[in-house]
Every structure is written in C-alpha cells, then in structure tokens.
PDB file of C-alpha atoms in Angstrom:
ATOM      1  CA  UNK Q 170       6.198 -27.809  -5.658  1.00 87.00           C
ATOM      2  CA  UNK Q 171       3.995 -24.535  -5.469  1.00 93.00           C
ATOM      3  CA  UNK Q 172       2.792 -23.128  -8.563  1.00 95.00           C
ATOM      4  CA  UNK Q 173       0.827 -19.530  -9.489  1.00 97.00           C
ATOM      5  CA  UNK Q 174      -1.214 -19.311 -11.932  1.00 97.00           C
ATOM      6  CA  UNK Q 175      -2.437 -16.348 -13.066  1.00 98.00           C
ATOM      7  CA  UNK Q 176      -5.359 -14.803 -15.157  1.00 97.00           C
ATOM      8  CA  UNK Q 177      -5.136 -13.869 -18.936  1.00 97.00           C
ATOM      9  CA  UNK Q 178      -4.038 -10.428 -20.302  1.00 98.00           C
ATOM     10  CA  UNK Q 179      -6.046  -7.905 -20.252  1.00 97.00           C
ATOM     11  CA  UNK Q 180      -6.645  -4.206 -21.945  1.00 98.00           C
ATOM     12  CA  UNK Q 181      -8.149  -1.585 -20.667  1.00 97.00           C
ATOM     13  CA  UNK Q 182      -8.750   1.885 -21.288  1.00 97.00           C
ATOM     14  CA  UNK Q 183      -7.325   4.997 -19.881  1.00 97.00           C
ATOM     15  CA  UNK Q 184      -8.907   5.785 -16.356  1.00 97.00           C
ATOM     16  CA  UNK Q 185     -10.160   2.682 -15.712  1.00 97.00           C
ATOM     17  CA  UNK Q 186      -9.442  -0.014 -13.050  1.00 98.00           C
ATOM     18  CA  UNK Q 187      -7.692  -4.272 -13.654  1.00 98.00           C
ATOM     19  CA  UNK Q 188      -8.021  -6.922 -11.355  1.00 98.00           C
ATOM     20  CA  UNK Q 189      -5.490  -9.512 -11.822  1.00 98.00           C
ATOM     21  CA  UNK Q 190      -5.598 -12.732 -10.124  1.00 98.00           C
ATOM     22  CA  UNK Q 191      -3.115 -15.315  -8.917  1.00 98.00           C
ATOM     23  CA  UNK Q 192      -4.073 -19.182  -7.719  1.00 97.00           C
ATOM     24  CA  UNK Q 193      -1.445 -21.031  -5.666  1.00 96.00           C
ATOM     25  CA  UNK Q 194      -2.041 -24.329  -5.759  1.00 93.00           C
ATOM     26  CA  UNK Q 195       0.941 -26.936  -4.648  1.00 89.00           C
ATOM     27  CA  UNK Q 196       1.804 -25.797  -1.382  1.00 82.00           C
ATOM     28  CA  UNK Q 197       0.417 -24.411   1.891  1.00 86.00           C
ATOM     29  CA  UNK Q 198      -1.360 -21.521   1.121  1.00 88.00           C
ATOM     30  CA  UNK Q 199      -1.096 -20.244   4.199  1.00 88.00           C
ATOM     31  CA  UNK Q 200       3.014 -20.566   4.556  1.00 90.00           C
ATOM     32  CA  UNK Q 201       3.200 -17.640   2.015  1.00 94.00           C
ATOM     33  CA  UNK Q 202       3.414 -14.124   0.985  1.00 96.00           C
ATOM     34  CA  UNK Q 203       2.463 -12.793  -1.657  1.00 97.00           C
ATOM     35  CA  UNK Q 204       3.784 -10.323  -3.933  1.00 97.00           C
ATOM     36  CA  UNK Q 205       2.931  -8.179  -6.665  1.00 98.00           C
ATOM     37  CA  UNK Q 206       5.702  -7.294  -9.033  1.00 98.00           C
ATOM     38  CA  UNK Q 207       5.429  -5.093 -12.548  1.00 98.00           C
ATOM     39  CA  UNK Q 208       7.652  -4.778 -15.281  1.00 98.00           C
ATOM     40  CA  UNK Q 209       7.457  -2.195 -18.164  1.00 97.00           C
ATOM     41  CA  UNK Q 210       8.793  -3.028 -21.742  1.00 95.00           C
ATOM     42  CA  UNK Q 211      12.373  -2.489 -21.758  1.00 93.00           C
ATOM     43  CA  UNK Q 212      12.441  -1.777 -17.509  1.00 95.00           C
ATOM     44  CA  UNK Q 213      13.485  -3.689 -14.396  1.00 95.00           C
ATOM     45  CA  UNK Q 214      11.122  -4.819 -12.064  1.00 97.00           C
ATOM     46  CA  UNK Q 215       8.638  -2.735  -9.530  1.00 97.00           C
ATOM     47  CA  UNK Q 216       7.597  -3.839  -6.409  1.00 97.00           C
ATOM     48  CA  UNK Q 217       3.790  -3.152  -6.035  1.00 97.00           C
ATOM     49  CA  UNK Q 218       3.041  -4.875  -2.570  1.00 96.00           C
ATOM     50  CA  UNK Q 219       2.135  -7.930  -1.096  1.00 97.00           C
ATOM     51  CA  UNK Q 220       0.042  -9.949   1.197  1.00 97.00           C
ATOM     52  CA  UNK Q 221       0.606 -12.777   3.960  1.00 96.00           C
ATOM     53  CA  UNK Q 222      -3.294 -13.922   3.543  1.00 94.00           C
ATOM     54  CA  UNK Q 223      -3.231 -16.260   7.254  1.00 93.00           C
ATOM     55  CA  UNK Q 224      -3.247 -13.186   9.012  1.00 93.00           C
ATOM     56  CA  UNK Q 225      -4.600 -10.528   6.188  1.00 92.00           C
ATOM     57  CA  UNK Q 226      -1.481  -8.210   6.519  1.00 93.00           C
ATOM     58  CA  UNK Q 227      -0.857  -5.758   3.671  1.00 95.00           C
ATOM     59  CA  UNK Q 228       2.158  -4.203   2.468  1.00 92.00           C
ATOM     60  CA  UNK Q 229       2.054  -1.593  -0.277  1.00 94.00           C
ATOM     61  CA  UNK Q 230       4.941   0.647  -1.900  1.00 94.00           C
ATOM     62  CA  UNK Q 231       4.300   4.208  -1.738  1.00 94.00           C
ATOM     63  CA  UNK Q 232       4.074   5.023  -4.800  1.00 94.00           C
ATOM     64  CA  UNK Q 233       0.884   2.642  -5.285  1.00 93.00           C
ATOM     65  CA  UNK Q 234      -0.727   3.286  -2.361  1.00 88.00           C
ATOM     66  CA  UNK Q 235      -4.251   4.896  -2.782  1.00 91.00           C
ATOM     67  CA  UNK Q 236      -4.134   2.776  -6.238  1.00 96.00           C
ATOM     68  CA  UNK Q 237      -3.628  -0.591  -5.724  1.00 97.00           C
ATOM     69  CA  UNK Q 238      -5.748  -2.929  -3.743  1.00 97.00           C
ATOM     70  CA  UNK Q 239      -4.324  -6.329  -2.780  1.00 97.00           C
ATOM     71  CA  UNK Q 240      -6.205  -8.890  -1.009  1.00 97.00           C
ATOM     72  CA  UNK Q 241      -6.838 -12.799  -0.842  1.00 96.00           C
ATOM     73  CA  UNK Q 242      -9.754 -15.332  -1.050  1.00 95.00           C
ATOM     74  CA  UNK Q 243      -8.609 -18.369   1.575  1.00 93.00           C
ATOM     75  CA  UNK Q 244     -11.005 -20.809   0.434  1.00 93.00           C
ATOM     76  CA  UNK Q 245      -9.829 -20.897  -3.301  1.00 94.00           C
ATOM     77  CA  UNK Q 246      -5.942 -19.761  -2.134  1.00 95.00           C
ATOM     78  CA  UNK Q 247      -6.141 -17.175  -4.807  1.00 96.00           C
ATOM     79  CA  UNK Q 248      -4.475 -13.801  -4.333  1.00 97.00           C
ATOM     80  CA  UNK Q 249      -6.038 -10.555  -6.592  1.00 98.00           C
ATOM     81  CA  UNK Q 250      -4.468  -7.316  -7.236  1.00 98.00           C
ATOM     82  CA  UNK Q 251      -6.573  -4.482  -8.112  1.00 98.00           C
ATOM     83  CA  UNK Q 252      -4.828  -1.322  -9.555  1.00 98.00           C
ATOM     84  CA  UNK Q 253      -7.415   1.690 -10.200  1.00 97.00           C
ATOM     85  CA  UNK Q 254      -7.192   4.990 -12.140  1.00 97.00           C
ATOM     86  CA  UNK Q 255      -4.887   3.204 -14.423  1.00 97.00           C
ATOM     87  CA  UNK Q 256      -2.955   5.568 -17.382  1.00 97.00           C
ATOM     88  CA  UNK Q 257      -0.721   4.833 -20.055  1.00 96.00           C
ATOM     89  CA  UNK Q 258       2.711   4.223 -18.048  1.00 96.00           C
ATOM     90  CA  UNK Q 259       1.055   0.862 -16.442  1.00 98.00           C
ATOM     91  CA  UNK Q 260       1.110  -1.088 -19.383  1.00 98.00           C
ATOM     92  CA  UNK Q 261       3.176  -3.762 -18.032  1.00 98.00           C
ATOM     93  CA  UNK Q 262       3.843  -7.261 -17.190  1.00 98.00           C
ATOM     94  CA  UNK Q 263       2.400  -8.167 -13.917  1.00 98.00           C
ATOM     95  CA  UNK Q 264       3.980 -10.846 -11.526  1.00 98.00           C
ATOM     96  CA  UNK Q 265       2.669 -12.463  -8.411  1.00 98.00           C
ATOM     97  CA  UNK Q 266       5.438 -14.117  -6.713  1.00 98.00           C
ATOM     98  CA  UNK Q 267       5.654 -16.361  -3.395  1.00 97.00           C
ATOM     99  CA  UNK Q 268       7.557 -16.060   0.045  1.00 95.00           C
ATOM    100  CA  UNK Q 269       8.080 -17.331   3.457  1.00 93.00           C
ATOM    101  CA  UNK Q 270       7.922 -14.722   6.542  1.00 94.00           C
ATOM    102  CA  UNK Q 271       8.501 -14.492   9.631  1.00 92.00           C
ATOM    103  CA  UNK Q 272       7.101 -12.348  12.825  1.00 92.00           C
ATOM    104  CA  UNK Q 273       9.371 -11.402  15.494  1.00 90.00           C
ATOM    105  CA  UNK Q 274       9.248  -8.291  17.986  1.00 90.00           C
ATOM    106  CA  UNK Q 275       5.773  -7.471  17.228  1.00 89.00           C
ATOM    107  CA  UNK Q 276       6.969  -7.047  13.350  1.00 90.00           C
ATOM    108  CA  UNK Q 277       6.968  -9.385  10.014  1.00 92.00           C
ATOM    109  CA  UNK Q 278       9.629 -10.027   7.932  1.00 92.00           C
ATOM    110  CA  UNK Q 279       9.593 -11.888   4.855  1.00 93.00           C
ATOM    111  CA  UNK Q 280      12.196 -13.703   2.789  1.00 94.00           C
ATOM    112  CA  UNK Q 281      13.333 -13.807  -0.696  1.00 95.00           C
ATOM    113  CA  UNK Q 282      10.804 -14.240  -4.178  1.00 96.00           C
ATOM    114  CA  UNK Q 283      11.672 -17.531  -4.910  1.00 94.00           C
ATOM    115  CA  UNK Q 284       8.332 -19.142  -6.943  1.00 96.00           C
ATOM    116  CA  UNK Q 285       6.810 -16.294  -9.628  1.00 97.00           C
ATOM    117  CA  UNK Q 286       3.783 -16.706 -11.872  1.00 97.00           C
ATOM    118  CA  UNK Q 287       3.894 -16.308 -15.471  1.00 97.00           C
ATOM    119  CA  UNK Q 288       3.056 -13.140 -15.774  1.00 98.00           C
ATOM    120  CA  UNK Q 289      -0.377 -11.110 -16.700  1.00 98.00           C
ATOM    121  CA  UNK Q 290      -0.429  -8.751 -19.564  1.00 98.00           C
ATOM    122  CA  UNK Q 291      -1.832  -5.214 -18.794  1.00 98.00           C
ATOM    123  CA  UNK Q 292      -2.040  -3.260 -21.671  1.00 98.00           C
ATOM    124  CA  UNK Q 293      -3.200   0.274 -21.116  1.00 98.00           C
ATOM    125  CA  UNK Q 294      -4.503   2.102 -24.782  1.00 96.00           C
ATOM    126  CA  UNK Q 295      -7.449   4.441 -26.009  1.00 94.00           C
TER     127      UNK Q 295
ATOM    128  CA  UNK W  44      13.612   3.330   0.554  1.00 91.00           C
ATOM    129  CA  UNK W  45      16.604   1.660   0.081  1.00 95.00           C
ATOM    130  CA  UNK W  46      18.014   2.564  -3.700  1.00 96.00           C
ATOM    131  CA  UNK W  47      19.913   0.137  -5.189  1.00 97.00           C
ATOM    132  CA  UNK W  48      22.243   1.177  -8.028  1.00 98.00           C
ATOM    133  CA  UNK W  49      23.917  -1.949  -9.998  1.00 98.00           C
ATOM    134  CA  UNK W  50      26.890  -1.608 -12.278  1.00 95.00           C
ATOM    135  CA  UNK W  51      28.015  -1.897 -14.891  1.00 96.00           C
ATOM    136  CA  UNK W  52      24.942  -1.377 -16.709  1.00 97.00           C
ATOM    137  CA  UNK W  53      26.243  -3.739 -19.912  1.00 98.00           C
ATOM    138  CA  UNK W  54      29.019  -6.593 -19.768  1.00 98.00           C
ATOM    139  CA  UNK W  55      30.179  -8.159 -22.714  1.00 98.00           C
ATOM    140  CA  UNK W  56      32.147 -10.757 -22.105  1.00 97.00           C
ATOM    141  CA  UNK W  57      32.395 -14.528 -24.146  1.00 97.00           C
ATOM    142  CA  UNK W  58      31.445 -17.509 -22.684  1.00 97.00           C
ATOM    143  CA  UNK W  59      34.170 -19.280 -20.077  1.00 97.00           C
ATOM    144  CA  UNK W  60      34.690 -15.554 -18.735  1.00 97.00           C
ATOM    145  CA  UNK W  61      34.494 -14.853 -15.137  1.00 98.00           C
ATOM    146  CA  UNK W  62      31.730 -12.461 -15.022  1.00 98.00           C
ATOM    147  CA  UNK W  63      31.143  -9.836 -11.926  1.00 98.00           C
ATOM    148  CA  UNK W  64      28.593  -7.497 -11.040  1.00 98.00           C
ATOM    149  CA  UNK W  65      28.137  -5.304  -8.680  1.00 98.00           C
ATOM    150  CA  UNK W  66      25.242  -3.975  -6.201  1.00 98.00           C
ATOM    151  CA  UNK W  67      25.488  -0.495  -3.938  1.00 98.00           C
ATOM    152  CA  UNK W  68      22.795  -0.061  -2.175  1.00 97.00           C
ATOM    153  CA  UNK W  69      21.641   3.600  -0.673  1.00 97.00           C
ATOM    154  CA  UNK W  70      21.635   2.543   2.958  1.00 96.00           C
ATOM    155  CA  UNK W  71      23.155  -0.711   4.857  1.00 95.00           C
ATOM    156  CA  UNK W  72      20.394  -3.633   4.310  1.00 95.00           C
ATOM    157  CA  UNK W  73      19.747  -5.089   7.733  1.00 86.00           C
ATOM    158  CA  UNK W  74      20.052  -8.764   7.476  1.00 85.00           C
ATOM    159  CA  UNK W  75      21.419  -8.781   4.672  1.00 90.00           C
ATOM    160  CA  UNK W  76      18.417  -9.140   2.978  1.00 95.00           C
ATOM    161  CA  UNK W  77      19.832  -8.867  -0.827  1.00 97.00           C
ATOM    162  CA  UNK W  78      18.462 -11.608  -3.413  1.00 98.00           C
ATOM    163  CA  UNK W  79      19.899 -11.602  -7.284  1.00 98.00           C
ATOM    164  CA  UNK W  80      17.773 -12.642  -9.990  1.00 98.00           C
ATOM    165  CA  UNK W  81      18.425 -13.712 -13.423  1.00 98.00           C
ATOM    166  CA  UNK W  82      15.726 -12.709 -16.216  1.00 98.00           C
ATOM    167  CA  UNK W  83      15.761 -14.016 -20.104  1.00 97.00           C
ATOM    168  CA  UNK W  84      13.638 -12.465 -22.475  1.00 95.00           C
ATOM    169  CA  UNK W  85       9.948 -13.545 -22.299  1.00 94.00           C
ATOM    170  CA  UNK W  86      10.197 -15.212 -19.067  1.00 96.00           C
ATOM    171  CA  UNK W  87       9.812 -14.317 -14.949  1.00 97.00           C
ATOM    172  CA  UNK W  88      12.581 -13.492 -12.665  1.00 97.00           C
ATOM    173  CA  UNK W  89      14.771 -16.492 -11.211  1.00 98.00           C
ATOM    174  CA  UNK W  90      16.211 -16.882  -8.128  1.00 98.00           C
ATOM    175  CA  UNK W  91      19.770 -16.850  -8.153  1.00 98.00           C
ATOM    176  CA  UNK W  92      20.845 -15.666  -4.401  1.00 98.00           C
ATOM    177  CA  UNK W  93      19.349 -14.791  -0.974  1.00 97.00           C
ATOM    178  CA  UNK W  94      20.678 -13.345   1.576  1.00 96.00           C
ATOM    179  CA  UNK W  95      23.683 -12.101  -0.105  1.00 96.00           C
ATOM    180  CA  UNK W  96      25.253 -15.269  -0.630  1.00 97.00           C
ATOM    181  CA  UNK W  97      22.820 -18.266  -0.194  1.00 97.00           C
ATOM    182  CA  UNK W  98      22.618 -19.951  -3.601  1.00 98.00           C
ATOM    183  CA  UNK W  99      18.439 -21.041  -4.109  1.00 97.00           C
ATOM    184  CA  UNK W 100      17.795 -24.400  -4.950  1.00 95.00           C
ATOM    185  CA  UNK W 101      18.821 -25.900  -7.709  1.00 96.00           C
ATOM    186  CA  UNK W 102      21.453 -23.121  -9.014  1.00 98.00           C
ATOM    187  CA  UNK W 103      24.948 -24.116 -10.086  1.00 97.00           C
ATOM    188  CA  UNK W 104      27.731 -23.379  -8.199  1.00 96.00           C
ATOM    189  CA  UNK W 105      29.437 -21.300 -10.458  1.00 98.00           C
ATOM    190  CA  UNK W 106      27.359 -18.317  -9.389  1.00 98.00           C
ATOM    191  CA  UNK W 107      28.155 -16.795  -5.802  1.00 98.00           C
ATOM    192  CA  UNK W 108      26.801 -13.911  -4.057  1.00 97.00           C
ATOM    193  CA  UNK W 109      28.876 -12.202  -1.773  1.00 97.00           C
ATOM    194  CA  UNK W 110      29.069  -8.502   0.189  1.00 96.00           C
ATOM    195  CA  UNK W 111      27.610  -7.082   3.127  1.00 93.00           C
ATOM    196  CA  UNK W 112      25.861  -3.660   4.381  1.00 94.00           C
ATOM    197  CA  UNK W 113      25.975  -1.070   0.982  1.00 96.00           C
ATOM    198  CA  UNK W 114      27.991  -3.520  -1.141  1.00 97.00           C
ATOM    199  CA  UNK W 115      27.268  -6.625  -2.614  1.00 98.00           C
ATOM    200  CA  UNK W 116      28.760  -8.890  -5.480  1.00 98.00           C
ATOM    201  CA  UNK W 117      27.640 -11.557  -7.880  1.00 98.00           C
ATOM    202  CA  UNK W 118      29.831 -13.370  -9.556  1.00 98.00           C
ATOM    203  CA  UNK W 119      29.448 -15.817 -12.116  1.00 98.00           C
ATOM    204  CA  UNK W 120      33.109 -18.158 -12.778  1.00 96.00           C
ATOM    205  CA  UNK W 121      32.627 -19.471 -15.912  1.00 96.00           C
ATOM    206  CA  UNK W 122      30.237 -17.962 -18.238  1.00 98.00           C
ATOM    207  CA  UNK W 123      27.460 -20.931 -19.950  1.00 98.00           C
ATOM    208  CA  UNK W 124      25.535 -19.873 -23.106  1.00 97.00           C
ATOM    209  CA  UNK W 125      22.754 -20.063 -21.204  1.00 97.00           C
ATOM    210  CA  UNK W 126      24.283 -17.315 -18.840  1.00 98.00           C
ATOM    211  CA  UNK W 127      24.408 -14.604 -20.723  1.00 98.00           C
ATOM    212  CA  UNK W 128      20.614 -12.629 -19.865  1.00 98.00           C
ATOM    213  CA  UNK W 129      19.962  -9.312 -17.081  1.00 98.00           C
ATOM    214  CA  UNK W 130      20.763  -9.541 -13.636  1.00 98.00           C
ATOM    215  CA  UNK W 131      18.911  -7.817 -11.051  1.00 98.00           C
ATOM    216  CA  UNK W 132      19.485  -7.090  -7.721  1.00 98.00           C
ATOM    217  CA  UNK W 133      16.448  -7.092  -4.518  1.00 97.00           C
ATOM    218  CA  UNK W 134      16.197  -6.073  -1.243  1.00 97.00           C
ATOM    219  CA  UNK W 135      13.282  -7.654   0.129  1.00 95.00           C
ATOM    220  CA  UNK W 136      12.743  -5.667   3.445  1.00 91.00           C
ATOM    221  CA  UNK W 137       9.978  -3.362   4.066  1.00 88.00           C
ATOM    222  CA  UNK W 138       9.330  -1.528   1.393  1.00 92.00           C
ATOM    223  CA  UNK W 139      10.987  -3.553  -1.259  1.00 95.00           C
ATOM    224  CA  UNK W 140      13.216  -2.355  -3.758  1.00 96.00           C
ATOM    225  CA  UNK W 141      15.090  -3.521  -6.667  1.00 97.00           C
ATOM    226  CA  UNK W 142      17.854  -2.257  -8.856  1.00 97.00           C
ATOM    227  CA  UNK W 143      17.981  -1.345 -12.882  1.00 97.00           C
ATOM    228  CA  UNK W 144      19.812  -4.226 -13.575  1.00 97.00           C
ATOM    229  CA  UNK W 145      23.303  -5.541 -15.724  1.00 98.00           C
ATOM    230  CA  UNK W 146      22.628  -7.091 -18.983  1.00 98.00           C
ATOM    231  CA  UNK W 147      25.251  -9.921 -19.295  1.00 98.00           C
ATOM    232  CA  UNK W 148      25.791 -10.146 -23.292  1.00 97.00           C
ATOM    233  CA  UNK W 149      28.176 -11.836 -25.571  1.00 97.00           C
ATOM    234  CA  UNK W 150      31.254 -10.150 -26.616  1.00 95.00           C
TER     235      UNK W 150
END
C-alpha cells in the first residue's frame, strides 16, 4: 500500500520562501501523480498543482503560478513543493496526495486523490 | 475553472438519518470527473467517491454518489457516529477545483 510521508512543520517569516517535501514509498513511484493540496484553519481545501514525475509534467493552478515550484527527485521518489514570497494568508496545512493518469490524444488526464500525506504545517508570522 | 458550489452548507441530522448533499458545479464536468471526500478534524481528506458514483476501496455501502454534468449527489442511508464530519466535493480535471464543503453534524 503506498504511503507519503512528509517533512515537519515549519515557520517562516513574512516574504520568505518553504520547501515542503513528500516521500512515496510503497508503490511505483512512477504510476503516480502528485498533488499539492492546502487547507487554511477553518477552510476547504486548495488545489496548488501537481506533478506526474516519469515524464516531468507540471500542472499549476493559476492563482499559484509564478509562486509555487513543484518538482520531483526520481532516485529517492520524493516530490517537493516550493511556495515563494509567502504572506500571512498561507499559513496552512499542506497535503501531497497520490493519483493514477492517463495520456490520450496528445493530452493527460489524471484520476481521483485517493492516498494523502499527513499533512505539513506552514505557519506564516513576524 | 469549474466552481463548485455544495449545499446545504450545515446538516443536522441524528444518527440512522438518511443524509443528502448536494454538488452544482459551474460548467458540465467532462467525464464525470467528480470525487467526494470526507474530512474529520485533525486528519487528511478521504476518499469517499470517484467518478460520481464509484465508491473507493474499502467504503461502506451506505454512501452513494450519484449525478451527472452540473449536478451531483451524495448520499449517505443511514447515518454512523462516525459519519457525522465535512464533506467536500472535487473535480479533478485540469485545473482542479473543489467546493466549500457540508458539515454533517448531530442534531
């Protein structure tokens, strides 16, 4: 059964950038996507973006992009996600999350979240 | 982006309740690609439903998904004590998208 495991919380100031990682371990690394998902005390969840690290294809929501920098390290099947320029509002907890894909007519598709990490703390204070 | 808008946004009901939820989404999701999750406090998202009305592995069968295009359901028959949490609905196309969720409480 795949599991993610993912670094410890973190604080940082105002301005400043986190890199948050996530280890899959349990399953074929390569099978996957991988999502980023945050959720705010008291909010739903946010899709940040994800990565399909065989083939190095990136994904990002809008409103991240220019922010958020996801990417993957094959040989240790770890997945990061590197959010920049961070302000108060991203205090959060931060999920990586697995899924299959698919490619068909030159395009990928990708299937539901169905394994999720723990969570990362991101705590964003002067 | 496809918006999804869930309702109601608070159910109280007591437990052996049918419980039902609802999903409208902002545009028709192609393949019905439309997961539900269930969330209790401290921990990650589970898996409830994928495409609309596949139950994930592992959930009981008192939960169904159903709906198609800008409407979709979930349903739970019989409310458990262990039931009662926030619901939240996905679309998990290109860009992804989920809703504000339903908080399922007791009555």
């Amino acid at each position: 059964q795949v599991q993610l495991v993912q670094s410890g919380a973190e604080v940082k100031k105002p301005g400043s950038s986190v890199k948050v990682s996530c280890k899959v371990s349990g399953g074929a690394f390569n099978n996957y996507a991988i999502s980023w998902v945050r959720q705010a005390p008291g909010q739903g969840p946010e899709w940040m973006g994800r990565i399909i690290p065989f083939v190095g294809i990136v994904d990002n929501a809008q409103k991240f992009q220019g922010r958020v920098t996801i990417s993957a390290d094959k040989s240790t099947s770890t997945v990061y996600m590197e959010l920049s320029r961070m302000r108060s509002e991203d205090t959060a907890m931060y999920y990586c999350a697995t899924s299959h894909y698919g490619y068909r007519s030159g395009d990928y598709y990708y299937y539901s979240m169905d394994v999720w990490g723990k969570g990362t703390t991101v705590i964003v204070s002067s | 982006e496809i918006v999804l808008t869930q309702s109601p946004g608070t159910l109280s009901l007591s437990p052996g309740e049918r419980a039902t939820l609802s999903c409208r989404a902002s545009q028709s999701v192609s393949g019905n690609y439309l997961a539900w999750y269930q969330q209790t406090p401290g921990q990650a998202p589970r898996l409830l439903i994928y495409g609309a009305s596949s139950r994930a592995t592992g959930i009981p069968d008192r939960f169904s998904g159903s709906g198609s295009e800008t409407d979709f359901t979930l349903a739970i028959s019989r409310l458990e004590p262990e039931d009662f949490a926030v619901y939240y609905c996905h679309h998990y196309g290109s860009p992804s998208t989920f809703g504000q969720g339903t908080k399922v409480e007791v009555k």
